[in-house]
Coordinates of C-alpha atoms in Angstrom, one line a residue:
Chain E
X1 CA 23.7 8.7 -7.8
X2 CA 23.6 6.8 -11.1
X3 CA 20.4 8.6 -12.3
X4 CA 21.6 11.3 -14.6
X5 CA 18.5 11.8 -16.8
X6 CA 16.4 14.9 -16.6
X7 CA 13.0 13.7 -17.8
X8 CA 11.4 15.9 -20.4
X9 CA 8.1 17.7 -19.6
X10 CA 7.1 17.3 -23.3
X11 CA 4.9 14.3 -23.9
X12 CA 6.2 14.1 -27.5
X13 CA 9.6 13.2 -26.1
X14 CA 8.2 9.8 -24.9
X15 CA 7.5 7.0 -27.2
X16 CA 4.9 5.1 -25.2
X17 CA 2.0 6.2 -22.9
X18 CA -0.1 4.2 -20.4
X19 CA -3.5 5.5 -18.9
X20 CA -4.5 4.7 -15.3
X21 CA -7.1 6.1 -12.9
X22 CA -6.2 7.3 -9.4
X23 CA -7.6 4.9 -6.7
X24 CA -9.3 6.4 -3.5
X25 CA -6.9 3.9 -1.6
X26 CA -3.9 5.8 -3.0
X27 CA -4.7 9.2 -1.3
X28 CA -3.6 10.3 1.9
X29 CA -5.0 12.8 4.7
X30 CA -3.8 15.9 2.6
X31 CA -6.4 15.0 0.1
X32 CA -3.9 14.0 -2.6
X33 CA -2.1 11.0 -3.8
X34 CA 0.6 9.9 -1.3
X35 CA 4.2 10.3 -2.7
X36 CA 5.0 6.8 -2.4
X37 CA 2.2 5.8 -4.7
X38 CA 3.7 7.3 -7.8
X39 CA 6.3 4.4 -8.0
X40 CA 3.6 1.8 -8.6
X41 CA 2.1 3.8 -11.2
X42 CA 5.4 4.2 -13.0
X43 CA 6.0 0.5 -12.6
X44 CA 2.6 -0.3 -14.1
X45 CA 3.5 1.9 -17.0
X46 CA 6.9 0.0 -17.2
X47 CA 5.1 -3.2 -17.4
X48 CA 2.6 -1.9 -20.0
X49 CA 5.5 -0.8 -22.3
X50 CA 7.2 -4.3 -22.0
X51 CA 4.0 -5.9 -22.8
X52 CA 3.5 -3.3 -25.9
X53 CA 6.8 -4.3 -27.2
X54 CA 6.0 -8.0 -27.0
X55 CA 8.1 -8.8 -24.1
X56 CA 5.8 -9.1 -21.1
X57 CA 7.4 -8.8 -17.7
X58 CA 6.5 -12.4 -16.9
X59 CA 8.2 -13.8 -20.0
X60 CA 11.3 -12.0 -19.1
X61 CA 11.1 -13.5 -15.5
X62 CA 10.5 -16.9 -17.3
X63 CA 13.7 -16.3 -19.3
X64 CA 15.5 -16.3 -15.8
X65 CA 16.0 -12.5 -15.8
X66 CA 14.8 -10.0 -13.1
X67 CA 15.0 -6.4 -13.4
X68 CA 15.9 -4.9 -10.2
X69 CA 15.3 -1.3 -9.4
X70 CA 18.5 0.2 -8.4
X71 CA 17.5 3.7 -8.1
X72 CA 14.1 5.9 -8.3
X73 CA 13.7 9.5 -8.5
X74 CA 10.2 11.5 -8.6
X75 CA 9.7 15.0 -8.8
X76 CA 6.2 16.0 -7.7
X77 CA 5.0 19.2 -9.5
X78 CA 1.3 19.3 -9.0
X79 CA -0.7 16.9 -6.9
X80 CA -2.6 14.0 -8.3
X81 CA -6.2 13.7 -7.0
X82 CA -8.7 10.9 -6.6
X83 CA -10.2 9.9 -9.7
X84 CA -7.7 11.7 -12.0
X85 CA -7.2 9.9 -15.3
X86 CA -3.3 10.0 -15.6
X87 CA -1.2 9.5 -18.7
X88 CA 2.1 8.0 -17.7
X89 CA 4.4 8.8 -20.6
X90 CA 7.2 6.5 -20.6
X91 CA 10.6 6.0 -22.5
X92 CA 13.8 4.0 -22.4
X93 CA 16.4 6.7 -21.5
X94 CA 19.6 4.9 -21.5
X95 CA 20.8 1.3 -22.0
X96 CA 24.1 -0.1 -20.7
X97 CA 25.4 -3.7 -20.7
X98 CA 23.6 -4.8 -17.7
X99 CA 21.5 -1.8 -16.7
X100 CA 19.0 0.6 -18.0
X101 CA 17.1 4.0 -17.2
X102 CA 13.6 4.8 -17.8
X103 CA 11.9 8.3 -17.7
X104 CA 8.3 9.1 -17.0
X105 CA 6.1 12.2 -17.3
X106 CA 2.7 12.0 -15.6
X107 CA -0.1 14.3 -16.9
X108 CA -3.7 14.8 -16.5
X109 CA -5.6 16.4 -19.4
X110 CA -2.3 17.5 -20.7
X111 CA -1.1 19.3 -17.5
X112 CA 2.1 18.1 -16.0
X113 CA 1.8 16.5 -12.5
X114 CA 5.2 14.7 -12.0
X115 CA 8.4 13.4 -13.6
X116 CA 10.4 10.5 -12.7
X117 CA 13.3 8.2 -13.4
X118 CA 14.1 4.6 -12.4
X119 CA 17.4 2.9 -12.9
X120 CA 17.4 -0.9 -13.3
X121 CA 20.0 -3.7 -13.3
X122 CA 19.5 -7.0 -14.8
X123 CA 20.2 -10.0 -12.5
X124 CA 19.7 -13.7 -12.4
X125 CA 17.2 -15.1 -9.9
X126 CA 20.0 -15.8 -7.7
X127 CA 20.7 -12.0 -7.8
X128 CA 23.9 -12.0 -9.8
X129 CA 24.2 -9.2 -12.3
X130 CA 24.1 -10.4 -15.8
X131 CA 23.7 -9.0 -19.4
X132 CA 20.5 -7.5 -20.8
X133 CA 19.2 -9.8 -23.5
X134 CA 20.1 -8.7 -27.1
X135 CA 16.5 -7.9 -28.0
X136 CA 16.6 -5.3 -25.1
X137 CA 19.8 -3.8 -26.0
X138 CA 18.5 -3.0 -29.5
X139 CA 15.5 -1.2 -28.3
X140 CA 15.4 2.6 -29.3
X141 CA 16.3 5.0 -26.6
X142 CA 15.3 8.7 -26.7
Chain O
X1 CA -18.5 -18.2 5.3
X2 CA -16.0 -20.0 7.6
X3 CA -15.6 -17.2 10.1
X4 CA -18.1 -17.8 12.9
X5 CA -16.2 -16.0 15.7
X6 CA -17.6 -12.9 17.2
X7 CA -14.7 -10.9 18.5
X8 CA -14.8 -9.7 22.1
X9 CA -14.5 -6.1 22.7
X10 CA -12.9 -6.6 26.1
X11 CA -9.2 -6.6 26.0
X12 CA -9.0 -9.0 28.9
X13 CA -10.4 -11.8 26.6
X14 CA -7.2 -11.6 24.6
X15 CA -4.0 -13.3 25.4
X16 CA -1.6 -11.2 23.7
X17 CA -1.2 -7.5 22.7
X18 CA 1.1 -5.7 20.1
X19 CA 1.5 -2.0 19.9
X20 CA 2.1 0.0 16.7
X21 CA 1.7 3.6 15.5
X22 CA -0.3 4.7 12.6
X23 CA 1.7 5.9 9.6
X24 CA 0.8 8.8 7.6
X25 CA 0.9 6.7 4.4
X26 CA -1.9 4.6 6.0
X27 CA -4.4 7.6 5.8
X28 CA -6.7 8.5 2.9
X29 CA -8.5 11.6 1.8
X30 CA -11.2 11.2 4.4
X31 CA -8.5 12.0 6.9
X32 CA -8.6 8.5 8.5
X33 CA -6.8 5.3 8.1
X34 CA -8.0 3.5 4.9
X35 CA -10.2 0.4 5.7
X36 CA -7.8 -1.8 3.7
X37 CA -4.8 -0.8 6.0
X38 CA -6.2 -2.7 9.1
X39 CA -5.4 -6.2 7.6
X40 CA -1.6 -5.4 7.5
X41 CA -2.0 -4.3 11.3
X42 CA -3.7 -7.4 12.1
X43 CA -1.0 -9.3 10.2
X44 CA 1.8 -7.5 12.1
X45 CA 0.2 -8.4 15.2
X46 CA -0.2 -12.2 14.3
X47 CA 3.4 -12.3 13.3
X48 CA 4.4 -10.7 16.6
X49 CA 2.2 -13.2 18.5
X50 CA 4.0 -16.2 16.7
X51 CA 7.4 -14.6 17.6
X52 CA 6.2 -14.2 21.1
X53 CA 5.4 -17.9 21.5
X54 CA 8.7 -18.8 20.1
X55 CA 7.7 -19.7 16.4
X56 CA 8.6 -16.8 14.3
X57 CA 6.7 -16.7 11.0
X58 CA 9.8 -17.3 9.1
X59 CA 10.9 -20.4 11.0
X60 CA 7.3 -21.8 10.2
X61 CA 7.9 -21.1 6.4
X62 CA 11.4 -22.6 6.8
X63 CA 9.5 -25.9 8.1
X64 CA 7.8 -25.9 4.8
X65 CA 4.4 -24.5 6.1
X66 CA 2.6 -21.5 4.7
X67 CA -0.3 -20.2 6.5
X68 CA -2.7 -18.8 3.7
X69 CA -5.4 -16.3 4.5
X70 CA -8.8 -18.2 3.7
X71 CA -11.1 -15.2 5.1
X72 CA -10.8 -11.9 6.6
X73 CA -13.4 -9.9 8.4
X74 CA -13.2 -6.4 9.8
X75 CA -15.6 -4.3 11.6
X76 CA -14.8 -0.6 11.8
X77 CA -16.2 1.2 14.8
X78 CA -14.2 4.4 15.3
X79 CA -11.7 5.7 12.8
X80 CA -8.0 5.3 13.3
X81 CA -6.0 8.5 12.9
X82 CA -2.7 9.4 11.9
X83 CA -0.1 8.9 14.8
X84 CA -2.5 7.0 16.9
X85 CA -0.7 4.5 19.1
X86 CA -2.9 1.2 18.4
X87 CA -2.9 -1.7 20.8
X88 CA -3.8 -4.8 18.5
X89 CA -5.2 -7.5 21.0
X90 CA -4.8 -10.8 19.4
X91 CA -6.1 -14.4 20.4
X92 CA -6.1 -17.7 18.8
X93 CA -9.9 -18.3 18.5
X94 CA -10.3 -21.7 17.1
X95 CA -7.9 -24.5 15.9
X96 CA -8.9 -27.3 13.4
X97 CA -6.8 -30.1 12.1
X98 CA -5.6 -28.0 9.1
X99 CA -6.9 -24.5 9.8
X100 CA -7.3 -21.9 12.6
X101 CA -8.9 -18.5 13.3
X102 CA -7.5 -15.6 15.0
X103 CA -9.5 -12.7 16.6
X104 CA -8.3 -9.1 16.9
X105 CA -9.5 -6.0 19.0
X106 CA -7.9 -2.6 18.1
X107 CA -7.9 0.0 20.8
X108 CA -6.4 3.6 21.1
X109 CA -5.9 4.7 24.9
X110 CA -8.3 1.8 25.8
X111 CA -11.1 3.0 23.4
X112 CA -12.4 0.4 20.9
X113 CA -11.8 1.2 17.3
X114 CA -12.3 -2.2 15.4
X115 CA -12.5 -5.8 15.7
X116 CA -11.5 -8.4 13.1
X117 CA -11.2 -12.1 12.4
X118 CA -8.9 -14.0 10.0
X119 CA -9.2 -17.8 9.1
X120 CA -6.2 -19.4 8.0
X121 CA -5.4 -22.8 6.2
X122 CA -2.1 -24.7 6.5
X123 CA -0.6 -25.5 3.2
X124 CA 2.8 -26.9 1.8
X125 CA 4.8 -24.6 -0.5
X126 CA 3.0 -26.2 -3.5
X127 CA -0.2 -25.1 -2.1
X128 CA -1.4 -28.5 -0.9
X129 CA -3.4 -28.4 2.5
X130 CA -1.5 -30.0 5.3
X131 CA -2.0 -30.7 9.1
X132 CA -1.0 -27.9 11.4
X133 CA 2.1 -28.8 13.4
X134 CA 1.5 -30.6 16.8
X135 CA 3.0 -27.6 18.7
X136 CA 0.3 -25.2 17.1
X137 CA -2.6 -27.7 17.8
X138 CA -1.5 -27.7 21.3
X139 CA -1.8 -23.8 21.7
X140 CA -4.3 -22.4 24.0
X141 CA -7.5 -20.9 22.4
X142 CA -9.9 -18.5 24.1
Chain H
X1 CA -21.7 -8.6 12.5
X2 CA -23.9 -6.7 10.2
X3 CA -22.9 -8.4 7.1
X4 CA -25.4 -11.3 6.4
X5 CA -24.9 -11.6 2.7
X6 CA -23.6 -14.8 1.2
X7 CA -22.1 -13.5 -2.1
X8 CA -23.1 -15.7 -5.2
X9 CA -20.3 -17.3 -7.2
X10 CA -22.4 -16.9 -10.5
X11 CA -21.3 -13.8 -12.3
X12 CA -24.9 -13.7 -13.9
X13 CA -26.1 -12.8 -10.5
X14 CA -24.2 -9.5 -10.5
X15 CA -25.5 -6.4 -12.5
X16 CA -22.1 -4.7 -13.1
X17 CA -18.5 -5.8 -13.9
X18 CA -15.2 -3.8 -13.7
X19 CA -11.9 -5.0 -15.1
X20 CA -8.4 -4.3 -13.8
X21 CA -5.0 -5.9 -14.1
X22 CA -3.0 -6.9 -11.1
X23 CA 0.0 -4.9 -10.3
X24 CA 3.4 -6.2 -9.5
X25 CA 3.3 -3.9 -6.4
X26 CA 0.2 -5.8 -5.1
X27 CA 2.1 -9.1 -4.8
X28 CA 3.9 -10.4 -1.7
X29 CA 6.8 -12.9 -0.9
X30 CA 4.3 -15.8 -1.3
X31 CA 4.3 -14.8 -5.0
X32 CA 0.4 -14.0 -4.8
X33 CA -1.7 -10.9 -4.3
X34 CA -1.5 -9.9 -0.5
X35 CA -4.8 -10.5 1.1
X36 CA -5.1 -6.9 2.0
X37 CA -5.0 -5.8 -1.8
X38 CA -8.3 -7.1 -2.6
X39 CA -10.3 -4.4 -0.7
X40 CA -8.8 -1.6 -3.0
X41 CA -9.8 -3.6 -6.0
X42 CA -13.4 -3.9 -4.6
X43 CA -13.4 -0.3 -3.7
X44 CA -12.2 0.5 -7.3
X45 CA -15.2 -1.5 -8.6
X46 CA -17.5 0.1 -6.4
X47 CA -16.2 3.5 -7.6
X48 CA -16.6 2.4 -11.1
X49 CA -20.3 1.2 -10.5
X50 CA -21.3 4.6 -9.0
X51 CA -19.7 6.3 -11.9
X52 CA -21.6 3.9 -14.3
X53 CA -25.0 4.7 -12.8
X54 CA -24.3 8.5 -13.1
X55 CA -23.3 9.3 -9.6
X56 CA -19.4 9.5 -9.6
X57 CA -18.2 9.1 -5.9
X58 CA -16.7 12.8 -6.0
X59 CA -20.3 14.1 -6.8
X60 CA -21.7 12.2 -3.8
X61 CA -18.9 13.7 -1.6
X62 CA -19.7 17.1 -3.1
X63 CA -23.5 16.6 -2.0
X64 CA -22.0 16.4 1.4
X65 CA -22.3 12.6 1.9
X66 CA -19.5 10.2 2.8
X67 CA -20.0 6.3 2.5
X68 CA -17.9 5.0 5.3
X69 CA -16.9 1.4 5.4
X70 CA -18.6 -0.3 8.4
X71 CA -17.7 -3.8 7.8
X72 CA -15.6 -5.8 5.1
X73 CA -15.4 -9.4 4.5
X74 CA -13.4 -11.2 1.9
X75 CA -13.1 -15.0 1.1
X76 CA -10.0 -15.9 -0.8
X77 CA -10.7 -19.1 -2.9
X78 CA -7.7 -19.2 -5.5
X79 CA -4.9 -16.6 -5.4
X80 CA -4.6 -13.7 -7.8
X81 CA -1.3 -13.6 -9.6
X82 CA 0.8 -10.6 -11.1
X83 CA -0.7 -9.4 -14.4
X84 CA -3.9 -11.4 -13.9
X85 CA -6.9 -9.5 -15.6
X86 CA -9.4 -9.5 -13.1
X87 CA -13.2 -9.1 -13.6
X88 CA -14.8 -7.8 -10.4
X89 CA -18.5 -8.4 -10.6
X90 CA -20.3 -6.1 -8.3
X91 CA -24.0 -5.8 -7.0
X92 CA -25.9 -3.7 -4.5
X93 CA -27.0 -6.4 -2.1
X94 CA -29.1 -4.5 0.4
X95 CA -30.3 -1.0 1.0
X96 CA -31.4 0.3 4.3
X97 CA -32.3 3.8 5.4
X98 CA -28.8 5.0 6.0
X99 CA -26.6 2.0 5.1
X100 CA -26.1 -0.6 2.3
X101 CA -24.2 -3.7 1.6
X102 CA -22.4 -4.5 -1.7
X103 CA -21.3 -8.0 -2.9
X104 CA -18.4 -8.9 -5.1
X105 CA -17.1 -11.9 -7.1
X106 CA -13.6 -11.7 -8.5
X107 CA -12.9 -14.0 -11.6
X108 CA -10.0 -14.4 -13.9
X109 CA -10.9 -16.0 -17.4
X110 CA -14.3 -16.8 -15.7
X111 CA -12.5 -18.8 -13.0
X112 CA -13.5 -17.8 -9.3
X113 CA -10.8 -16.3 -7.3
X114 CA -12.6 -14.4 -4.5
X115 CA -15.8 -13.1 -3.0
X116 CA -16.5 -10.3 -0.7
X117 CA -19.1 -8.1 0.9
X118 CA -18.6 -4.5 2.2
X119 CA -21.2 -2.6 4.4
X120 CA -21.4 1.0 4.4
X121 CA -22.9 3.9 6.2
X122 CA -24.1 7.0 5.1
X123 CA -22.6 10.1 7.2
X124 CA -22.1 13.8 6.8
X125 CA -18.6 15.2 6.6
X126 CA -18.8 15.8 10.3
X127 CA -19.3 11.9 10.8
X128 CA -23.0 12.0 11.7
X129 CA -25.2 9.1 10.2
X130 CA -27.5 10.6 7.7
X131 CA -30.1 9.0 5.3
X132 CA -29.2 7.8 1.9
X133 CA -30.2 10.2 -0.9
X134 CA -33.5 9.1 -2.5
X135 CA -32.0 8.1 -5.9
X136 CA -29.7 5.8 -4.0
X137 CA -32.6 4.1 -2.1
X138 CA -34.4 3.5 -5.5
X139 CA -31.5 1.4 -7.0
X140 CA -32.2 -2.0 -7.9
X141 CA -30.7 -4.7 -5.5
X142 CA -30.2 -8.3 -6.3
Chain X
X1 CA 16.4 18.3 -10.1
X2 CA 16.4 20.0 -6.8
X3 CA 18.0 17.2 -4.7
X4 CA 21.8 17.7 -4.6
X5 CA 22.6 15.8 -1.6
X6 CA 24.7 12.7 -1.7
X7 CA 23.7 10.7 1.4
X8 CA 26.5 9.5 3.6
X9 CA 26.5 5.7 4.1
X10 CA 28.2 6.3 7.7
X11 CA 25.7 6.1 10.4
X12 CA 27.7 8.5 12.4
X13 CA 26.9 11.2 10.0
X14 CA 23.3 11.3 11.0
X15 CA 21.9 12.9 14.1
X16 CA 18.8 10.6 14.5
X17 CA 17.8 7.1 14.1
X18 CA 14.4 5.4 14.0
X19 CA 14.1 1.5 14.2
X20 CA 11.2 -0.4 12.5
X21 CA 10.4 -4.0 11.4
X22 CA 9.7 -5.0 7.9
X23 CA 6.1 -6.1 7.5
X24 CA 5.1 -9.0 5.5
X25 CA 2.6 -6.8 3.6
X26 CA 5.7 -4.7 2.3
X27 CA 7.3 -7.6 0.4
X28 CA 6.5 -8.5 -3.2
X29 CA 6.7 -11.5 -5.6
X30 CA 10.6 -11.1 -5.7
X31 CA 10.5 -12.2 -2.1
X32 CA 12.1 -8.7 -1.1
X33 CA 10.6 -5.2 0.1
X34 CA 8.9 -3.6 -2.9
X35 CA 10.9 -0.5 -3.9
X36 CA 7.9 1.8 -3.3
X37 CA 7.8 0.9 0.3
X38 CA 11.1 2.5 1.2
X39 CA 9.3 6.0 1.1
X40 CA 6.7 5.2 3.9
X41 CA 9.7 4.0 6.0
X42 CA 11.6 7.2 5.4
X43 CA 8.4 9.1 6.2
X44 CA 7.9 7.3 9.3
X45 CA 11.6 8.2 10.5
X46 CA 11.0 11.9 9.5
X47 CA 7.8 11.9 11.6
X48 CA 9.7 10.3 14.5
X49 CA 12.5 12.8 14.0
X50 CA 10.0 15.7 14.4
X51 CA 8.4 14.1 17.4
X52 CA 11.9 13.7 18.8
X53 CA 12.7 17.4 18.5
X54 CA 9.5 18.4 20.1
X55 CA 7.5 19.3 17.1
X56 CA 5.1 16.4 16.2
X57 CA 4.0 16.5 12.7
X58 CA 0.4 17.0 13.8
X59 CA 1.2 20.0 15.9
X60 CA 3.0 21.6 12.6
X61 CA -0.2 20.9 10.7
X62 CA -2.1 22.4 13.5
X63 CA -0.1 25.5 12.9
X64 CA -1.3 25.7 9.5
X65 CA 1.7 24.3 7.8
X66 CA 2.1 21.5 5.5
X67 CA 5.4 20.1 4.5
X68 CA 4.9 18.8 1.0
X69 CA 7.1 16.4 -0.6
X70 CA 8.6 17.9 -3.7
X71 CA 11.2 15.4 -4.7
X72 CA 12.2 12.0 -3.5
X73 CA 15.2 9.9 -4.5
X74 CA 16.1 6.2 -3.2
X75 CA 19.1 4.2 -3.9
X76 CA 18.7 0.3 -3.3
X77 CA 21.8 -1.3 -2.5
X78 CA 20.7 -4.5 -0.8
X79 CA 17.3 -5.8 -0.5
X80 CA 15.2 -5.6 2.8
X81 CA 13.5 -8.8 3.7
X82 CA 10.6 -9.7 5.7
X83 CA 11.1 -9.4 9.4
X84 CA 14.2 -7.3 9.1
X85 CA 14.8 -4.8 11.9
X86 CA 15.8 -1.7 10.1
X87 CA 17.6 1.4 11.4
X88 CA 16.6 4.5 9.5
X89 CA 19.2 7.0 10.1
X90 CA 17.9 10.4 9.4
X91 CA 19.5 14.0 9.1
X92 CA 18.4 17.4 8.1
X93 CA 20.7 17.9 5.1
X94 CA 19.8 21.5 4.0
X95 CA 17.4 24.2 5.0
X96 CA 16.4 27.0 2.8
X97 CA 13.7 29.8 3.5
X98 CA 10.7 27.9 2.4
X99 CA 12.1 24.4 1.8
X100 CA 14.5 21.8 3.3
X101 CA 16.0 18.4 2.4
X102 CA 16.4 15.2 4.5
X103 CA 18.9 12.3 4.1
X104 CA 18.3 8.9 5.0
X105 CA 20.5 5.6 5.5
X106 CA 18.9 2.2 6.1
X107 CA 20.7 -0.4 7.8
X108 CA 20.2 -3.8 9.2
X109 CA 22.5 -5.0 11.8
X110 CA 24.9 -2.2 10.7
X111 CA 25.0 -3.4 7.1
X112 CA 23.8 -0.8 4.4
X113 CA 20.6 -1.5 2.6
X114 CA 19.4 1.9 1.1
X115 CA 20.1 5.6 1.1
X116 CA 17.6 8.2 0.3
X117 CA 16.8 12.0 0.1
X118 CA 13.5 13.9 0.3
X119 CA 13.0 17.4 -0.6
X120 CA 10.1 19.4 1.2
X121 CA 8.4 22.6 0.5
X122 CA 6.6 24.5 3.2
X123 CA 3.0 25.5 2.2
X124 CA -0.3 26.8 3.7
X125 CA -3.3 24.3 3.8
X126 CA -4.3 26.1 0.6
X127 CA -1.1 25.1 -1.0
X128 CA 0.6 28.4 -1.1
X129 CA 4.4 28.4 -0.4
X130 CA 5.3 30.0 2.9
X131 CA 8.4 30.5 5.0
X132 CA 9.5 27.7 7.4
X133 CA 8.9 28.5 11.1
X134 CA 11.9 30.2 12.8
X135 CA 12.4 27.1 15.3
X136 CA 12.8 25.0 12.2
X137 CA 15.2 27.3 10.3
X138 CA 17.4 27.2 13.6
X139 CA 17.7 23.4 13.4
X140 CA 21.2 22.1 12.9
X141 CA 22.0 20.6 9.6
X142 CA 24.8 18.2 9.0

């Protein structure tokens, strides 16, 4: 396991936050958000973070770089419900030569619902590992 | 609206059937399968039909043909539930020069759950409409 | 087929609009949004419309009313792409005693991408058809 | 992090295997299966495992027990592609008083694609933690 980050449960430890609202289509027959649906929420926050720092994901793809997901981890603490307004706190946790990890904290009205980590590798469109662009390696981690 | 097919509710009117089992991830907070999840089931049956007639979807894509979905219609009659074993009865309803329609009947233990129709256009990878291959135009409709 | 509405392609014919952004998770291997993913977008707009008129969907469920999807129709005109900002124009098309239909027009930067219709039945939690609440029957259609 | 299992990459270390075929709807614009779609595959295998040992998930729910997902981890090694026939090797990794962990290995034609772990807690329908049934605690782990 590559993931070695223990995501903080304090929103102040995250440098960026993205808000979204739970869709009915994301719930399951237990009346809560299905556990697989947290990953697209974290992805949406990751994409919003890249846009926020001036490097929209599509522009990165246009540069010939894909950011593969190598690993994903989610800890479900309290269920998300239909129509919840979720703050997905996001930070860049670690940066290596050709990979990085991001941490996530999901809250609703300030109450903790879940944490997560994703590990990404930088690859060419042909799938060959490649270095992260310099601007990315210069980003602040926390 | 291009779709003008009224799908039969008699399984005998369909030339092919594909069986699948409802996943928990396909249910929603009403305790039933979410209405958007019927389209991937119909797609799975369509793909199984093409494999059955010796033209797997990937081989069609490899020939440089995509089968875009132009329209989709679903009628929900009785809900599908978690773990239901669903028979997706499938038939080729109409074939035109560059488009075709497929009809679907979903049953569980012989009881009707839903019907549907999809209309497809034949396009090149660049998205330009193109004629259906001759083998496709020779397929029997019903 | 219950759906008899031909959705307008003029945004001015819709009384409400909801904006959303396409998630990467909604795309498929053709590089476009998967055709099944339009229904959750239309559902999100429907839920936003009910919130807008002061009757959040959850409050309707709390009144003991479910709004089943009876039928759904989508016409795909131009593909939606990752990161597109989509305006889902929404209107109440018809209201009957215990059912109603909604029409949708999806545009990106004013350009038409898709239209759709959903037909809904009003049922008790036990699944028995019931009349729409009076406030609903008094809503304007167009 | 509760998950402390390092899933084996040897199919022989798993006591159960479930086969499924990748749906087109599970792919994304990178042309591979979206990373969030592995969790429903692992869930499908878990449900199949419980059916296999004579305790279908629905019968467990009928006993008044839900098996919440507390944590999930996936390691993506080689992408899954549309139409791949996937063997989801599954084993019960650990059993505690009110929780358990399952390990997964996904292979295609014997080649490793992904591993995963899910941690589950046993709760009442009201969401209160409760002991695992005795038959469950007697199951073999490996």
